[in-house]
Short mmCIF file of C-alpha atoms in Angstrom, two decimals:
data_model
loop_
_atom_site.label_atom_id
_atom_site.label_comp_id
_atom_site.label_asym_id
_atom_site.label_seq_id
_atom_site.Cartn_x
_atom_site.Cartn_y
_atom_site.Cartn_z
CA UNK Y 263 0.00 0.00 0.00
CA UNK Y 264 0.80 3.59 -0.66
CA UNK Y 265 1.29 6.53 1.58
CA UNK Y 266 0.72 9.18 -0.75
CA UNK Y 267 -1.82 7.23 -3.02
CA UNK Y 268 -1.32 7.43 -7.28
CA UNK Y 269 1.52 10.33 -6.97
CA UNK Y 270 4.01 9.83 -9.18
CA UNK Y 271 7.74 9.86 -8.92
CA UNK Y 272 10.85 9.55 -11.27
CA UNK Y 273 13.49 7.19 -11.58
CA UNK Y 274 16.44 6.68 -13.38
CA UNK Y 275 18.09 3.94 -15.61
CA UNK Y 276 21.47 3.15 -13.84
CA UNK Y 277 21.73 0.60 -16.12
CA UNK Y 278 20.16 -2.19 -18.85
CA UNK Y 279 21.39 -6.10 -18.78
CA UNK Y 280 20.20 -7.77 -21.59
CA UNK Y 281 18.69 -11.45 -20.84
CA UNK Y 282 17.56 -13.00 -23.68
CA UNK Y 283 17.19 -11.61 -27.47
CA UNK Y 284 14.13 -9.95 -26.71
CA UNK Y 285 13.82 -9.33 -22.88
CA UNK Y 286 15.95 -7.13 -21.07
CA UNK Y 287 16.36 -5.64 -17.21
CA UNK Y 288 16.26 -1.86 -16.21
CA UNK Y 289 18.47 -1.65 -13.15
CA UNK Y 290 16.41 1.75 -11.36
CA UNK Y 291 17.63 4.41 -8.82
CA UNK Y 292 15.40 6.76 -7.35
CA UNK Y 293 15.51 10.38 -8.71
CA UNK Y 294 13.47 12.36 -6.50
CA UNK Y 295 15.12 13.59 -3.47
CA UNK Y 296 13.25 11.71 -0.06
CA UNK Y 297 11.89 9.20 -2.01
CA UNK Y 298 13.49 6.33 -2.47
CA UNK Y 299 12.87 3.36 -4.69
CA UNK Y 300 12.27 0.45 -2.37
CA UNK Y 301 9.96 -2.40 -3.41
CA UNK Y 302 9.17 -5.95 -1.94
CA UNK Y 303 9.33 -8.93 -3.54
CA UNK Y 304 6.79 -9.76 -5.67
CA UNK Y 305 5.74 -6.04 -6.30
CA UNK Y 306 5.57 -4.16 -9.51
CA UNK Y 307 6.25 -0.69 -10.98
CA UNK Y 308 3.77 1.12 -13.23
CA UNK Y 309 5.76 3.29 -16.21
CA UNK Y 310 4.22 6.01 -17.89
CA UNK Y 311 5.54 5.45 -21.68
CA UNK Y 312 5.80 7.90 -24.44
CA UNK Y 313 2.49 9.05 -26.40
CA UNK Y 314 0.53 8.71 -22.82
CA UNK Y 315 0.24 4.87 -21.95
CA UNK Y 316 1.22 3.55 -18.37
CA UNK Y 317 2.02 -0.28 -18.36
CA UNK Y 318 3.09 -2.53 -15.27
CA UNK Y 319 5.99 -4.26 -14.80
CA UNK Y 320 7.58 -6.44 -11.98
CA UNK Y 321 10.10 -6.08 -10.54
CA UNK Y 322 12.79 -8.84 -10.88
CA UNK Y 323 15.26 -7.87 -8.20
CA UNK Y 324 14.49 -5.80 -5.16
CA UNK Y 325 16.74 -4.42 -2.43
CA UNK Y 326 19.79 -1.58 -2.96
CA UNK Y 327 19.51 -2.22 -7.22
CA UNK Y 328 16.30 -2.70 -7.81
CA UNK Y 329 15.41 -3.77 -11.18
CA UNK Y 330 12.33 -4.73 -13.95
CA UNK Y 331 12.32 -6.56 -16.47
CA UNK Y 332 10.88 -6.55 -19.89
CA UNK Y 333 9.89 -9.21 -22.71
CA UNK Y 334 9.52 -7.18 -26.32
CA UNK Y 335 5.77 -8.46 -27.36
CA UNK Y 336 5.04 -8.00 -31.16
CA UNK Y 337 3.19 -5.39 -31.76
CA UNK Y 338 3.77 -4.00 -28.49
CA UNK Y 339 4.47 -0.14 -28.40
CA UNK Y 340 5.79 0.29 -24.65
CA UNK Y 341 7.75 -3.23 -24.32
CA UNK Y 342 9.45 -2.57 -27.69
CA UNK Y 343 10.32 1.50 -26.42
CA UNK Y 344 12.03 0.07 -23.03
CA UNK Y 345 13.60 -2.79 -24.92
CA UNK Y 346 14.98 -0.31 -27.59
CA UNK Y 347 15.32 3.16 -26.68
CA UNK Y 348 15.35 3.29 -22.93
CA UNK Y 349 18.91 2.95 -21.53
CA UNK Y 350 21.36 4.72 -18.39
CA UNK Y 351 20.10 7.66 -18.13
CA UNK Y 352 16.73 7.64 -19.08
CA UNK Y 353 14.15 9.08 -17.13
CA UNK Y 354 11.19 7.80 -16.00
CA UNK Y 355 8.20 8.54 -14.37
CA UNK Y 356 6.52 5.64 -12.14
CA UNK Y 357 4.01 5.29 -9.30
CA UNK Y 358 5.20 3.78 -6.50
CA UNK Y 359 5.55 -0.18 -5.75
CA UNK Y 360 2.38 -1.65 -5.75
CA UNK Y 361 1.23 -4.94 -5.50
CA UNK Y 362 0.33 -8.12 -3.19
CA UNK Y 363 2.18 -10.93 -5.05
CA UNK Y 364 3.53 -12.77 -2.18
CA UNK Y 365 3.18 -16.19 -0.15
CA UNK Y 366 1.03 -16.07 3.53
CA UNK Y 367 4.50 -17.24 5.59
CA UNK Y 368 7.97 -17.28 3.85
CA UNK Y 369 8.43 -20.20 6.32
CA UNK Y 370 6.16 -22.49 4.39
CA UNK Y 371 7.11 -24.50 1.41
CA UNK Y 372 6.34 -23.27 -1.99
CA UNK Y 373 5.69 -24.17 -5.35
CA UNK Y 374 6.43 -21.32 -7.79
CA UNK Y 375 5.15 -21.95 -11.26
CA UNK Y 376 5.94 -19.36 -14.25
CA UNK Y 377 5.60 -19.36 -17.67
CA UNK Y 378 8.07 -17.10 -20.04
CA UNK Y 379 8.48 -13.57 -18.92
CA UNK Y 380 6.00 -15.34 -15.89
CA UNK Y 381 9.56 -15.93 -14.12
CA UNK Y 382 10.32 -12.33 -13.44
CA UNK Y 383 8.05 -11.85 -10.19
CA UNK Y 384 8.58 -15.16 -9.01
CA UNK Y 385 12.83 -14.65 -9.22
CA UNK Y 386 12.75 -12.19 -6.26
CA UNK Y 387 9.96 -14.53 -4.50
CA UNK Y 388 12.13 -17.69 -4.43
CA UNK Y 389 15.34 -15.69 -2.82
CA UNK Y 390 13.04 -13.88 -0.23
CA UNK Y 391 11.67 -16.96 1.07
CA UNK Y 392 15.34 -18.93 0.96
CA UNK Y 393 16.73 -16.10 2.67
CA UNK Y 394 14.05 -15.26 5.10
CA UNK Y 395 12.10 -18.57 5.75
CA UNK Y 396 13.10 -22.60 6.39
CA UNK Y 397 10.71 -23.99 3.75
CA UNK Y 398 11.52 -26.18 0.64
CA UNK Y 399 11.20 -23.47 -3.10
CA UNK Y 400 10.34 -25.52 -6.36
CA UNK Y 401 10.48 -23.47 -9.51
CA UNK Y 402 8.24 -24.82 -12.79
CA UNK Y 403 9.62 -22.59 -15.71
CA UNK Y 404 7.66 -23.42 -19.18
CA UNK Y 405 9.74 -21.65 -22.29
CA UNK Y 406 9.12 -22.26 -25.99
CA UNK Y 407 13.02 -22.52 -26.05
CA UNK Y 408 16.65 -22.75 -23.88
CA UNK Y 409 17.07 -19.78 -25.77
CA UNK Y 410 14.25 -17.79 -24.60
CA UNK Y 411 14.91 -19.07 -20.69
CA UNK Y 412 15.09 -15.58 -18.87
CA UNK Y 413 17.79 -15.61 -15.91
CA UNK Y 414 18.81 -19.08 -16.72
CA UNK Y 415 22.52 -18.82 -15.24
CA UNK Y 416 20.93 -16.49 -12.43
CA UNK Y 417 18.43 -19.70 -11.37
CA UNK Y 418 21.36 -22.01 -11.96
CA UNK Y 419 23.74 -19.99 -9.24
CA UNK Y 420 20.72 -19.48 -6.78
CA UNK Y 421 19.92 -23.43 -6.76
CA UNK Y 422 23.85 -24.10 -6.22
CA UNK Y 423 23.27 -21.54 -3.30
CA UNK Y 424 20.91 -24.05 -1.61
CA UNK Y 425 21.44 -27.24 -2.56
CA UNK Y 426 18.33 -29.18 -1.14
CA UNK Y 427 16.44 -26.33 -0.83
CA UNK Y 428 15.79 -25.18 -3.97
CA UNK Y 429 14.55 -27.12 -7.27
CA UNK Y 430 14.49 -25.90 -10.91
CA UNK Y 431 12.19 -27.90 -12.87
CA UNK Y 432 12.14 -26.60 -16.91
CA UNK Y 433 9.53 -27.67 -18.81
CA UNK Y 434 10.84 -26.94 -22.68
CA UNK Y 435 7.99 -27.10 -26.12
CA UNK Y 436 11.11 -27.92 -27.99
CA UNK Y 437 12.03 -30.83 -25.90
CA UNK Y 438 8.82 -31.47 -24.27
CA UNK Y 439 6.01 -29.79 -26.15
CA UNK Y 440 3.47 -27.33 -24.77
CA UNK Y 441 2.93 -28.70 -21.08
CA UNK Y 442 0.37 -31.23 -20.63
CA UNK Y 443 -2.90 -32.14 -17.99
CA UNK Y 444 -1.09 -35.65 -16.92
CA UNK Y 445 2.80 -34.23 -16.93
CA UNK Y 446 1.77 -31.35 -14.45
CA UNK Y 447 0.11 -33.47 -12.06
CA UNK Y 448 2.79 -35.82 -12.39
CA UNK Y 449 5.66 -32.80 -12.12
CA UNK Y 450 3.23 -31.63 -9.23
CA UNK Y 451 2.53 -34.38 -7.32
CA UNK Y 452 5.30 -34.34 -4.42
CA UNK Y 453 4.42 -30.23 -4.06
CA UNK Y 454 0.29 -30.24 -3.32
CA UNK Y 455 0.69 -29.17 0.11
CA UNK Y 456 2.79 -26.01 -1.04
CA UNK Y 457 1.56 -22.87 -1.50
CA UNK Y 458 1.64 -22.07 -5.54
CA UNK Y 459 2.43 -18.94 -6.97
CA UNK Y 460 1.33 -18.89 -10.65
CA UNK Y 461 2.44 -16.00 -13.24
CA UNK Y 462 2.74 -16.51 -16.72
CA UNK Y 463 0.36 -16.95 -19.45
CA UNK Y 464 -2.99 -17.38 -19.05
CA UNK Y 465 -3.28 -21.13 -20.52
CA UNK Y 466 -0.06 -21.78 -18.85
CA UNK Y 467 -1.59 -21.00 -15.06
CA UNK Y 468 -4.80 -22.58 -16.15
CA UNK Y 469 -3.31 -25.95 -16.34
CA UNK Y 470 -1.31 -25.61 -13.70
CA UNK Y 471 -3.87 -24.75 -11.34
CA UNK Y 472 -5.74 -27.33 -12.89
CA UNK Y 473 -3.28 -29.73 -12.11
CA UNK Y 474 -2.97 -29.00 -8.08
CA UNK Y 475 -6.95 -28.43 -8.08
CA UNK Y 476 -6.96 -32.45 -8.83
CA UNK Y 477 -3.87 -33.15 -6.63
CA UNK Y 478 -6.18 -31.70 -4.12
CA UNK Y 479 -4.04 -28.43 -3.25
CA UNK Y 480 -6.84 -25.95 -2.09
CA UNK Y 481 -8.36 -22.79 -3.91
CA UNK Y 482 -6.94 -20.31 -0.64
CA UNK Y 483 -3.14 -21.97 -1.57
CA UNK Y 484 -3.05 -20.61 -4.89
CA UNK Y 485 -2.00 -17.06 -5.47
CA UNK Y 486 -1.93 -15.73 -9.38
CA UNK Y 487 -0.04 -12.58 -10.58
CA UNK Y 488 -2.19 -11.05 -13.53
CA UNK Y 489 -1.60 -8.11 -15.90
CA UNK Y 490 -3.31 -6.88 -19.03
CA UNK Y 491 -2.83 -3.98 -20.67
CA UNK Y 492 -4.21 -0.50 -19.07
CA UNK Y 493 -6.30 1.56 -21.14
CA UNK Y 494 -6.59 4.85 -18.88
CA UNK Y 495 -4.07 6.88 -17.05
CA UNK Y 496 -3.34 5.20 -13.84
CA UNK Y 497 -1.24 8.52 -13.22
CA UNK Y 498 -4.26 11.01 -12.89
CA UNK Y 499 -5.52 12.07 -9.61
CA UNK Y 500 -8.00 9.35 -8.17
CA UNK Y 501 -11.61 9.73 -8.40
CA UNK Y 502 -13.40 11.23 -4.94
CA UNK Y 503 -16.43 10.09 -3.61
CA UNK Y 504 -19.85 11.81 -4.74
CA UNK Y 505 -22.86 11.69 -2.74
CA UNK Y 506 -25.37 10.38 -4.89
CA UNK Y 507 -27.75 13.00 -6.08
CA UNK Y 508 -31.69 13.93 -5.39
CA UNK Y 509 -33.46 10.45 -6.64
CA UNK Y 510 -30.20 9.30 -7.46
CA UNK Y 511 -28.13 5.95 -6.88
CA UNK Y 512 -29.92 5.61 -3.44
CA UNK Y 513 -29.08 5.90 0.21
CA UNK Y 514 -24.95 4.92 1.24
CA UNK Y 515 -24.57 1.28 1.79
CA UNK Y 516 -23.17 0.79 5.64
CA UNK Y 517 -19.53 -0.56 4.97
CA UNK Y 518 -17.58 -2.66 7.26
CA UNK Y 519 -13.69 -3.17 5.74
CA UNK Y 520 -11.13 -5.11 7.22
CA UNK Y 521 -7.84 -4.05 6.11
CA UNK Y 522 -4.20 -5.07 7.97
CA UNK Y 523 -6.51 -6.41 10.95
CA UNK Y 524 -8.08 -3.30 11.74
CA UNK Y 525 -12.22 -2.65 11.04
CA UNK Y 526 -12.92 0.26 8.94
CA UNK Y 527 -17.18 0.86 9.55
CA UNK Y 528 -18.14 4.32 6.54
CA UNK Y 529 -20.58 5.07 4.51
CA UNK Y 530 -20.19 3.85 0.70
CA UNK Y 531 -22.18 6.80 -1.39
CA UNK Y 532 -24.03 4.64 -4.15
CA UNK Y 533 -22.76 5.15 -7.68
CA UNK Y 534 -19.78 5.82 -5.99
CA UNK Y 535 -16.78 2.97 -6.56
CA UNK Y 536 -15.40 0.96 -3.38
CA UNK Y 537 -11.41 2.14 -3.91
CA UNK Y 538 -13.10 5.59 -4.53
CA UNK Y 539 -15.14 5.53 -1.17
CA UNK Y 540 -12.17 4.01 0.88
CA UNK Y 541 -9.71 6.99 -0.42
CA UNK Y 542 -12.41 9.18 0.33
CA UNK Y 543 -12.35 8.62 3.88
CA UNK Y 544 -8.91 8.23 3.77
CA UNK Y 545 -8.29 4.78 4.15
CA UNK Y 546 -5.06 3.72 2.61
CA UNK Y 547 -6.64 0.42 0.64
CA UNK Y 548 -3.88 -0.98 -2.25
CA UNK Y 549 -4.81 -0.37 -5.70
CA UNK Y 550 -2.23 1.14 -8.93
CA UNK Y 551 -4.16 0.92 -12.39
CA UNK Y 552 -7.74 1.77 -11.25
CA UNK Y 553 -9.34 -0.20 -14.23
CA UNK Y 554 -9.47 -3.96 -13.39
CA UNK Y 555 -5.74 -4.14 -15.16
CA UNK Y 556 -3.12 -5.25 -12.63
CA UNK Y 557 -5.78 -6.70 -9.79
CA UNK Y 558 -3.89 -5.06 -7.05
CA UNK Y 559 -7.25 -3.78 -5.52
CA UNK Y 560 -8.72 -7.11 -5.22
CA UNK Y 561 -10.61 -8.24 -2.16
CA UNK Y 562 -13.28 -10.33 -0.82
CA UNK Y 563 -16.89 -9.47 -0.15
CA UNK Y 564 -17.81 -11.35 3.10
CA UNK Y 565 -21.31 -10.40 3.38
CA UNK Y 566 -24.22 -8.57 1.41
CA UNK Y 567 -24.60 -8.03 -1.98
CA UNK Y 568 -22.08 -5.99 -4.45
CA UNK Y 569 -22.44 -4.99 -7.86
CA UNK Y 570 -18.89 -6.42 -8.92
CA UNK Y 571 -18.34 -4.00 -12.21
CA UNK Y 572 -15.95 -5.89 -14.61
CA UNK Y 573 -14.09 -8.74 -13.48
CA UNK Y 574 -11.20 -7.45 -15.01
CA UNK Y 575 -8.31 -10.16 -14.20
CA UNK Y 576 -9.89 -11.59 -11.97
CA UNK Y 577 -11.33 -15.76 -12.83
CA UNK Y 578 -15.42 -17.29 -12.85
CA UNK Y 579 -13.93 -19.32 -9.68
CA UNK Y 580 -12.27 -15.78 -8.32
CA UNK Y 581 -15.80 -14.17 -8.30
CA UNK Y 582 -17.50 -17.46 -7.10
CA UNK Y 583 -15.69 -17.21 -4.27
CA UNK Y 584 -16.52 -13.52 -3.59
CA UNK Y 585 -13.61 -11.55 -5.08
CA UNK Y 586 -13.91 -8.52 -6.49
CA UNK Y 587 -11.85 -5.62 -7.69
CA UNK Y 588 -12.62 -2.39 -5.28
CA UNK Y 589 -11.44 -0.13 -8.47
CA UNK Y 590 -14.72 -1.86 -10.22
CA UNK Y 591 -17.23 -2.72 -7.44
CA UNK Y 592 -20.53 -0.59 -6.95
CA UNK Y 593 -22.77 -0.62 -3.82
CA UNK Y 594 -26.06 -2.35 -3.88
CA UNK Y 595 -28.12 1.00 -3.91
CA UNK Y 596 -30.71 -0.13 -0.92
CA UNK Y 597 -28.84 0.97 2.18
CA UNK Y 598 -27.64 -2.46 3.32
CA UNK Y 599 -24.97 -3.32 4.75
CA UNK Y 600 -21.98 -4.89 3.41
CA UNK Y 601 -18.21 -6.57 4.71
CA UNK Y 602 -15.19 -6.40 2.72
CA UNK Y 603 -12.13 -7.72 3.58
CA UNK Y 604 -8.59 -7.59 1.87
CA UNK Y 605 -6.94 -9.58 4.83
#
């Protein structure tokens, strides 16, 4: 979460380490005097690109260099500009780290599954929980290619590290072919009472989570890290909270939010969106794209009725299970009461 909520800051390109032929690393300092550059593992960085657009990226290495890293997609304006043009020197301005992407106890053994440029959030996950926790790390890594394996010598150092602890598993198409129902479950099997952290594409973390659903590994186990492109500007002021006019949306639905353990009980203006409300009343709730793009805002309705907006990235079983995205969600309009919680 965010002190000073969507205001942006620069940064600067110390330097740029090039991965694979079409992915590269931005290694960042902070450019803005008092306020420094300091993201967690598993968090990401949104980029305002030239000509307007914002994208997100995660970050690949945190601590005193932190860094992000970025796949060139075809046809894609703001991957292609960082890949090509952006190098030390370049300014940039960013919002602040954002995100949630992270295991429930670094003490825990995990089961970190990513697909292609998937592998960038989950790099800084695996060395925070070898260096900070006791549990076992398996990585899954799916590539078309050996050649299109991002940090491969990286992965190879940190398993040498901790021999016993740590387990690279690389699932190939050009050895293998495209990851199958019956060799995930098998590949799976001795990890289904991990905790899996899925990023990659979106068939890729389909079967895999279909895989540990049949090996039995629980919905509340498996944490996904989604991004799609943002159409708005993330970097304009956020929205305030309107009462709703004469005859309007109808009376405030009562609001009970649990956020970092403590109860939050306000108002929730109809018409009026939940992240908007919560800012409102100055409640410092997560969020970074504001339209459904990067799920950072996501949290669970425990009670009452919500009008959930788009789903944006979130999945059928996500919203079956009472997830929604506060940047999207709606009161019911009747005065009810409602509980939200992001804990």
């Amino acid at each position: 979460m965010r002190s000073e909520p969507a205001t942006p800051m620069r940064v600067v390109v110390e330097r740029v380490e090039r991965e694979t032929a079409d992915a590269v690393s931005l290694v960042l300092r902070a450019a803005d005097p008092g306020r420094p550059l300091a993201p967690g593992p598993g968090q990401f960085l949104t980029v305002r690109l030239p000509g307007g657009q914002a994208r997100c990226y995660s970050f690949s290495r945190t601590g005193p260099e932190p860094r992000i890293t970025v796949k060139r997609l075809a046809g894609g304006a703001g991957s292609t500009w960082l890949c090509e043009e952006a190098g030390p020197g370049t300014l940039l301005t960013v919002l602040p780290p954002e995100g949630t992407f992270a295991p429930r106890s670094w003490d825990g053994d995990l089961l970190l599954a990513a697909g292609g440029s998937g592998i960038t959030p989950v790099l800084p996950l695996a060395r925070a929980a070898l260096e900070r926790g006791r549990g076992r790390v398996a990585i899954v890594y799916a590539n078309r290619d050996e050649a299109s394996v991002i940090f491969r010598d990286e992965l190879i150092r940190l398993a040498a590290a901790h021999p016993g602890r740590l387990l690279l598993h690389h699932l190939l198409d050009s050895v293998q072919g495209p990851p199958g129902h019956h060799q995930l479950t098998q590949l799976l099997a001795p990890y289904r009472e991990a905790e899996l952290l899925l990023c990659g594409p979106a068939p890729f973390m389909a079967a895999v989570e279909r895989a540990a659903r049949a090996l039995g590994t629980p919905r509340e186990r498996i944490r996904r890290e989604v991004f799609r492109s943002l159409d708005g500007d993330p970097f304009a002021a956020p929205e305030e909270a309107a009462a709703p006019g004469p005859g309007g949306a109808g009376p405030p639905a009562a609001l009970g939010l649990t956020l970092d353990g403590a109860l939050h009980e306000l108002p929730w203006p109809g018409g009026t969106t939940l992240l908007a409300a919560l800012l409102a009343h100055g409640v410092d709730a997560p969020f970074s794209c504001r339209e459904g793009a990067c799920g950072a805002c996501a949290c669970r309705v425990l009670s009452g009725e919500v009008a959930a907006g788009d789903p944006g990235v979130l999945t059928a079983e996500d919203l079956a299970e009472g997830y929604v995205l506060a940047c999207q969600a709606l009161p019911p309009g009747d005065g009810s009461a409602v509980r939200v919680s992001y804990d």
